[in-house]
Short mmCIF file of C-alpha atoms in Angstrom, two decimals:
data_model
loop_
_atom_site.label_atom_id
_atom_site.label_comp_id
_atom_site.label_asym_id
_atom_site.label_seq_id
_atom_site.Cartn_x
_atom_site.Cartn_y
_atom_site.Cartn_z
CA ASP A 1 135.91 -184.25 -169.93
CA THR A 2 136.64 -185.23 -173.49
CA THR A 3 140.36 -184.61 -173.35
CA VAL A 4 142.76 -186.72 -175.35
CA LYS A 5 146.38 -186.03 -174.55
CA GLN A 6 149.40 -186.64 -176.74
CA ASN A 7 153.08 -186.55 -175.90
CA PRO A 8 155.34 -185.15 -177.03
CA ARG A 9 153.76 -182.30 -178.98
CA TYR A 10 156.86 -181.96 -181.14
CA LYS A 11 159.42 -184.63 -181.94
CA LEU A 12 162.63 -184.36 -183.89
CA ALA A 13 164.12 -187.66 -185.00
CA ARG A 14 167.07 -188.79 -187.08
CA VAL A 15 166.67 -191.05 -190.08
CA GLY A 16 166.95 -194.66 -189.03
CA LYS A 17 166.18 -194.00 -185.37
CA PRO A 18 163.11 -195.23 -183.51
CA VAL A 19 160.23 -192.98 -182.52
CA ASN A 20 157.62 -193.61 -179.82
CA LEU A 21 154.53 -191.44 -179.53
CA ILE A 22 152.10 -191.54 -176.63
CA CYS A 23 148.36 -191.00 -176.37
CA SER A 24 146.09 -191.12 -173.34
CA GLN A 25 142.39 -190.63 -172.65
CA THR A 26 140.36 -190.77 -169.47
CA MET A 27 136.93 -191.37 -171.01
CA ASN A 28 137.12 -195.16 -170.81
CA HIS A 29 136.66 -195.44 -174.56
CA ASP A 30 136.98 -198.89 -176.08
CA THR A 31 138.38 -197.53 -179.32
CA MET A 32 141.56 -195.58 -179.95
CA TYR A 33 142.93 -194.54 -183.32
CA TRP A 34 146.15 -193.26 -184.84
CA TYR A 35 146.16 -191.08 -187.96
CA GLN A 36 148.94 -189.57 -190.02
CA LYS A 37 148.23 -186.09 -191.37
CA LYS A 38 150.39 -184.38 -193.99
CA PRO A 39 149.75 -180.88 -195.33
CA ASN A 40 146.95 -180.68 -197.89
CA GLN A 41 146.15 -184.34 -197.43
CA ALA A 42 143.36 -186.18 -195.69
CA PRO A 43 144.10 -187.72 -192.31
CA LYS A 44 145.17 -191.29 -193.02
CA LEU A 45 144.19 -194.04 -190.61
CA LEU A 46 147.24 -196.07 -189.58
CA LEU A 47 145.75 -198.40 -187.00
CA PHE A 48 143.08 -198.62 -184.35
CA TYR A 49 142.21 -200.59 -181.27
CA TYR A 50 138.89 -202.00 -180.27
CA ASP A 51 139.53 -202.87 -176.65
CA LYS A 52 142.79 -204.83 -176.86
CA ILE A 53 142.39 -205.91 -180.47
CA LEU A 54 144.76 -204.09 -182.81
CA ASN A 55 143.74 -203.48 -186.41
CA ARG A 56 146.44 -202.17 -188.74
CA GLU A 57 145.82 -200.82 -192.20
CA ALA A 58 147.21 -203.03 -194.95
CA ASP A 59 149.34 -200.37 -196.62
CA THR A 60 151.06 -199.29 -193.40
CA PHE A 61 151.14 -202.67 -191.71
CA GLU A 62 154.88 -203.03 -191.55
CA LYS A 63 155.72 -199.40 -190.86
CA PHE A 64 153.95 -198.82 -187.56
CA GLN A 65 153.61 -200.78 -184.35
CA SER A 66 151.44 -200.06 -181.37
CA SER A 67 150.68 -201.18 -177.87
CA ARG A 68 147.79 -200.61 -175.50
CA PRO A 69 148.75 -201.81 -172.03
CA ASN A 70 145.53 -200.45 -170.54
CA ASN A 71 142.32 -198.83 -171.69
CA SER A 72 143.59 -195.30 -171.24
CA PHE A 73 146.92 -195.50 -172.97
CA CYS A 74 148.06 -196.18 -176.51
CA SER A 75 151.42 -195.79 -178.21
CA LEU A 76 152.59 -195.52 -181.81
CA TYR A 77 156.03 -196.89 -182.54
CA ILE A 78 158.20 -196.39 -185.59
CA GLY A 79 161.16 -198.75 -185.60
CA SER A 80 163.29 -196.89 -188.11
CA ALA A 81 162.15 -193.43 -189.11
CA GLY A 82 162.47 -192.29 -192.70
CA LEU A 83 162.06 -188.83 -194.16
CA GLU A 84 158.58 -189.79 -195.37
CA TYR A 85 157.43 -190.19 -191.78
CA SER A 86 157.55 -186.45 -191.20
CA ALA A 87 153.93 -185.53 -190.49
CA MET A 88 151.42 -184.70 -187.80
CA TYR A 89 150.31 -187.78 -185.89
CA LEU A 90 146.81 -187.57 -184.48
CA CYS A 91 145.38 -189.82 -181.83
CA ALA A 92 141.61 -190.13 -181.40
CA SER A 93 139.40 -192.07 -179.04
CA GLY A 94 135.75 -193.09 -178.96
CA TYR A 95 133.33 -193.77 -181.77
CA GLU A 96 132.82 -190.04 -182.25
CA GLN A 97 136.60 -189.80 -182.46
CA TYR A 98 137.69 -187.09 -180.09
CA PHE A 99 141.07 -185.99 -181.34
CA GLY A 100 144.15 -185.09 -179.36
CA PRO A 101 146.28 -182.04 -180.17
CA GLY A 102 148.67 -184.08 -182.30
CA THR A 103 152.40 -184.72 -182.34
CA ARG A 104 154.38 -183.01 -185.07
CA LEU A 105 157.17 -185.38 -186.10
CA THR A 106 160.08 -184.07 -188.13
CA VAL A 107 162.61 -186.59 -189.41
CA LEU A 108 166.00 -185.27 -190.45
CA GLY B 1 138.10 -199.43 -200.02
CA GLU B 2 136.07 -196.33 -199.39
CA LYS B 3 137.10 -193.09 -201.07
CA VAL B 4 135.83 -189.70 -200.00
CA GLU B 5 136.17 -186.70 -202.24
CA GLN B 6 135.77 -183.19 -200.93
CA HIS B 7 134.99 -180.97 -203.87
CA GLU B 8 135.96 -177.53 -202.67
CA SER B 9 139.54 -177.18 -201.54
CA THR B 10 138.94 -173.54 -200.63
CA LEU B 11 135.80 -171.52 -200.05
CA SER B 12 135.53 -167.84 -199.27
CA VAL B 13 132.33 -166.18 -198.09
CA ARG B 14 131.36 -162.89 -196.54
CA GLU B 15 130.29 -162.74 -192.94
CA GLY B 16 126.59 -163.42 -192.67
CA ASP B 17 126.40 -165.39 -195.90
CA SER B 18 125.92 -169.15 -196.10
CA ALA B 19 128.63 -171.65 -196.92
CA VAL B 20 128.19 -175.10 -198.42
CA ILE B 21 130.83 -177.82 -198.54
CA ASN B 22 130.16 -180.90 -200.62
CA CYS B 23 131.52 -184.43 -200.33
CA THR B 24 130.96 -187.65 -202.23
CA TYR B 25 131.76 -191.20 -201.24
CA THR B 26 132.06 -194.46 -203.14
CA ASP B 27 131.04 -197.29 -200.82
CA THR B 28 127.29 -197.85 -200.61
CA ALA B 29 127.87 -199.64 -197.31
CA SER B 30 128.98 -196.42 -195.62
CA SER B 31 126.39 -195.30 -193.11
CA TYR B 32 128.04 -192.76 -190.83
CA PHE B 33 129.17 -189.33 -192.00
CA PRO B 34 130.84 -186.96 -189.51
CA TRP B 35 132.32 -183.53 -190.07
CA TYR B 36 135.35 -182.12 -188.32
CA LYS B 37 136.72 -178.61 -187.98
CA GLN B 38 140.40 -177.78 -187.71
CA GLU B 39 141.22 -174.25 -186.65
CA ALA B 40 144.65 -172.80 -187.30
CA GLY B 41 147.29 -174.53 -185.22
CA LYS B 42 144.80 -176.87 -183.58
CA SER B 43 143.68 -180.47 -183.95
CA LEU B 44 140.47 -181.79 -185.44
CA HIS B 45 137.26 -181.12 -183.54
CA PHE B 46 134.00 -182.97 -184.16
CA VAL B 47 131.18 -180.62 -185.23
CA ILE B 48 128.25 -182.65 -186.53
CA ASP B 49 127.41 -186.02 -188.01
CA ILE B 50 124.62 -187.79 -189.86
CA ARG B 51 123.68 -191.43 -190.13
CA SER B 52 122.14 -193.09 -193.13
CA ASN B 53 118.73 -193.57 -191.51
CA VAL B 54 118.03 -189.84 -191.97
CA ASP B 55 118.68 -187.40 -194.79
CA ARG B 56 118.96 -184.20 -192.80
CA LYS B 57 120.31 -183.15 -189.45
CA GLN B 58 120.56 -179.67 -187.98
CA SER B 59 122.51 -178.31 -185.06
CA GLN B 60 122.20 -174.56 -184.58
CA ARG B 61 123.75 -172.94 -187.67
CA LEU B 62 124.98 -176.24 -189.09
CA THR B 63 122.94 -178.57 -191.29
CA VAL B 64 124.10 -181.79 -192.88
CA LEU B 65 122.26 -183.22 -195.88
CA LEU B 66 122.68 -186.79 -197.09
CA ASP B 67 121.70 -188.08 -200.53
CA LYS B 68 122.29 -191.83 -200.45
CA LYS B 69 121.33 -192.35 -204.06
CA ALA B 70 123.94 -189.89 -205.26
CA LYS B 71 126.35 -190.91 -202.49
CA ARG B 72 126.72 -187.28 -201.61
CA PHE B 73 126.58 -185.34 -198.37
CA SER B 74 127.05 -181.68 -197.61
CA LEU B 75 127.63 -179.29 -194.75
CA HIS B 76 125.65 -176.06 -194.73
CA ILE B 77 126.68 -173.21 -192.46
CA THR B 78 124.27 -170.30 -192.19
CA ALA B 79 124.96 -166.78 -190.93
CA THR B 80 128.69 -167.37 -191.10
CA GLN B 81 130.99 -165.66 -188.62
CA PRO B 82 134.75 -165.04 -188.77
CA GLU B 83 135.24 -167.74 -186.14
CA ASP B 84 133.82 -170.27 -188.60
CA SER B 85 137.04 -169.84 -190.60
CA ALA B 86 138.86 -173.18 -190.48
CA ILE B 87 139.54 -176.33 -192.47
CA TYR B 88 136.51 -178.60 -192.55
CA PHE B 89 136.94 -182.33 -193.13
CA CYS B 90 134.18 -184.69 -194.13
CA ALA B 91 134.45 -188.41 -193.47
CA ALA B 92 132.58 -191.62 -194.11
CA SER B 93 132.46 -194.93 -192.34
CA MET B 94 130.76 -198.28 -192.23
CA VAL B 95 129.27 -199.49 -189.02
CA ASN B 96 129.82 -203.13 -188.21
CA SER B 97 127.14 -205.60 -187.27
CA GLY B 98 127.54 -204.67 -183.65
CA GLY B 99 126.84 -201.03 -184.44
CA SER B 100 130.31 -199.90 -183.60
CA ASN B 101 133.90 -199.75 -184.80
CA TYR B 102 133.78 -196.66 -186.91
CA LYS B 103 136.73 -196.67 -189.27
CA LEU B 104 136.73 -193.29 -190.92
CA THR B 105 137.89 -192.34 -194.39
CA PHE B 106 138.47 -188.60 -194.62
CA GLY B 107 138.28 -186.08 -197.42
CA LYS B 108 141.21 -183.74 -197.99
CA GLY B 109 139.56 -180.79 -196.33
CA THR B 110 138.06 -177.46 -197.34
CA LEU B 111 139.60 -174.23 -196.16
CA LEU B 112 136.71 -171.92 -195.34
CA THR B 113 137.51 -168.24 -195.01
CA VAL B 114 134.84 -165.91 -193.68
CA THR B 115 135.68 -162.29 -194.37
CA PRO B 116 134.17 -159.51 -192.25
#
């Protein structure tokens, strides 16, 4: 089973409010990734875990937080959502990067 | 950092014809090149990859070619079918000294339309 699950599938948030997105996988993968995908743009890596080590991209370092309390679970946290955060957020796990279905975040 | 350019933003072919999607990359250290397919309303799905120790890899109707000198790689789909219609993303990554930790840089995607 190569299923990666994401919750919620759709999220509506107000500007300035926090957002927490969830990803889980049961494949015991060491690596988990979060991408931001906007229409007509390439998926943009936000951060990734290798085991418990978090690596955040330099240009999004302050905008996104994450936690990985166990190997199966990973969250993406936005402390104060802005309009520019509206996008699809994709979680992936494993070196081959199996992707979840995504969470569509709309910030109003 | 690495930059990946996907040259065709859209590509339309007739069913049964071949389709070719081309990508270039900038970092000579990149050594892993996967392709992903995104069907309408769905997430990305891995389809095929190639590593820099080979210059060609085939899986059924899909073939990936890698030209390290030109820093170019391409996806060839033969005998296209309507269900091949999707957005295809190329990506590139370095592999660390431990052979792991793929950090992918994606192209913007190519919308392939296969018309019956």
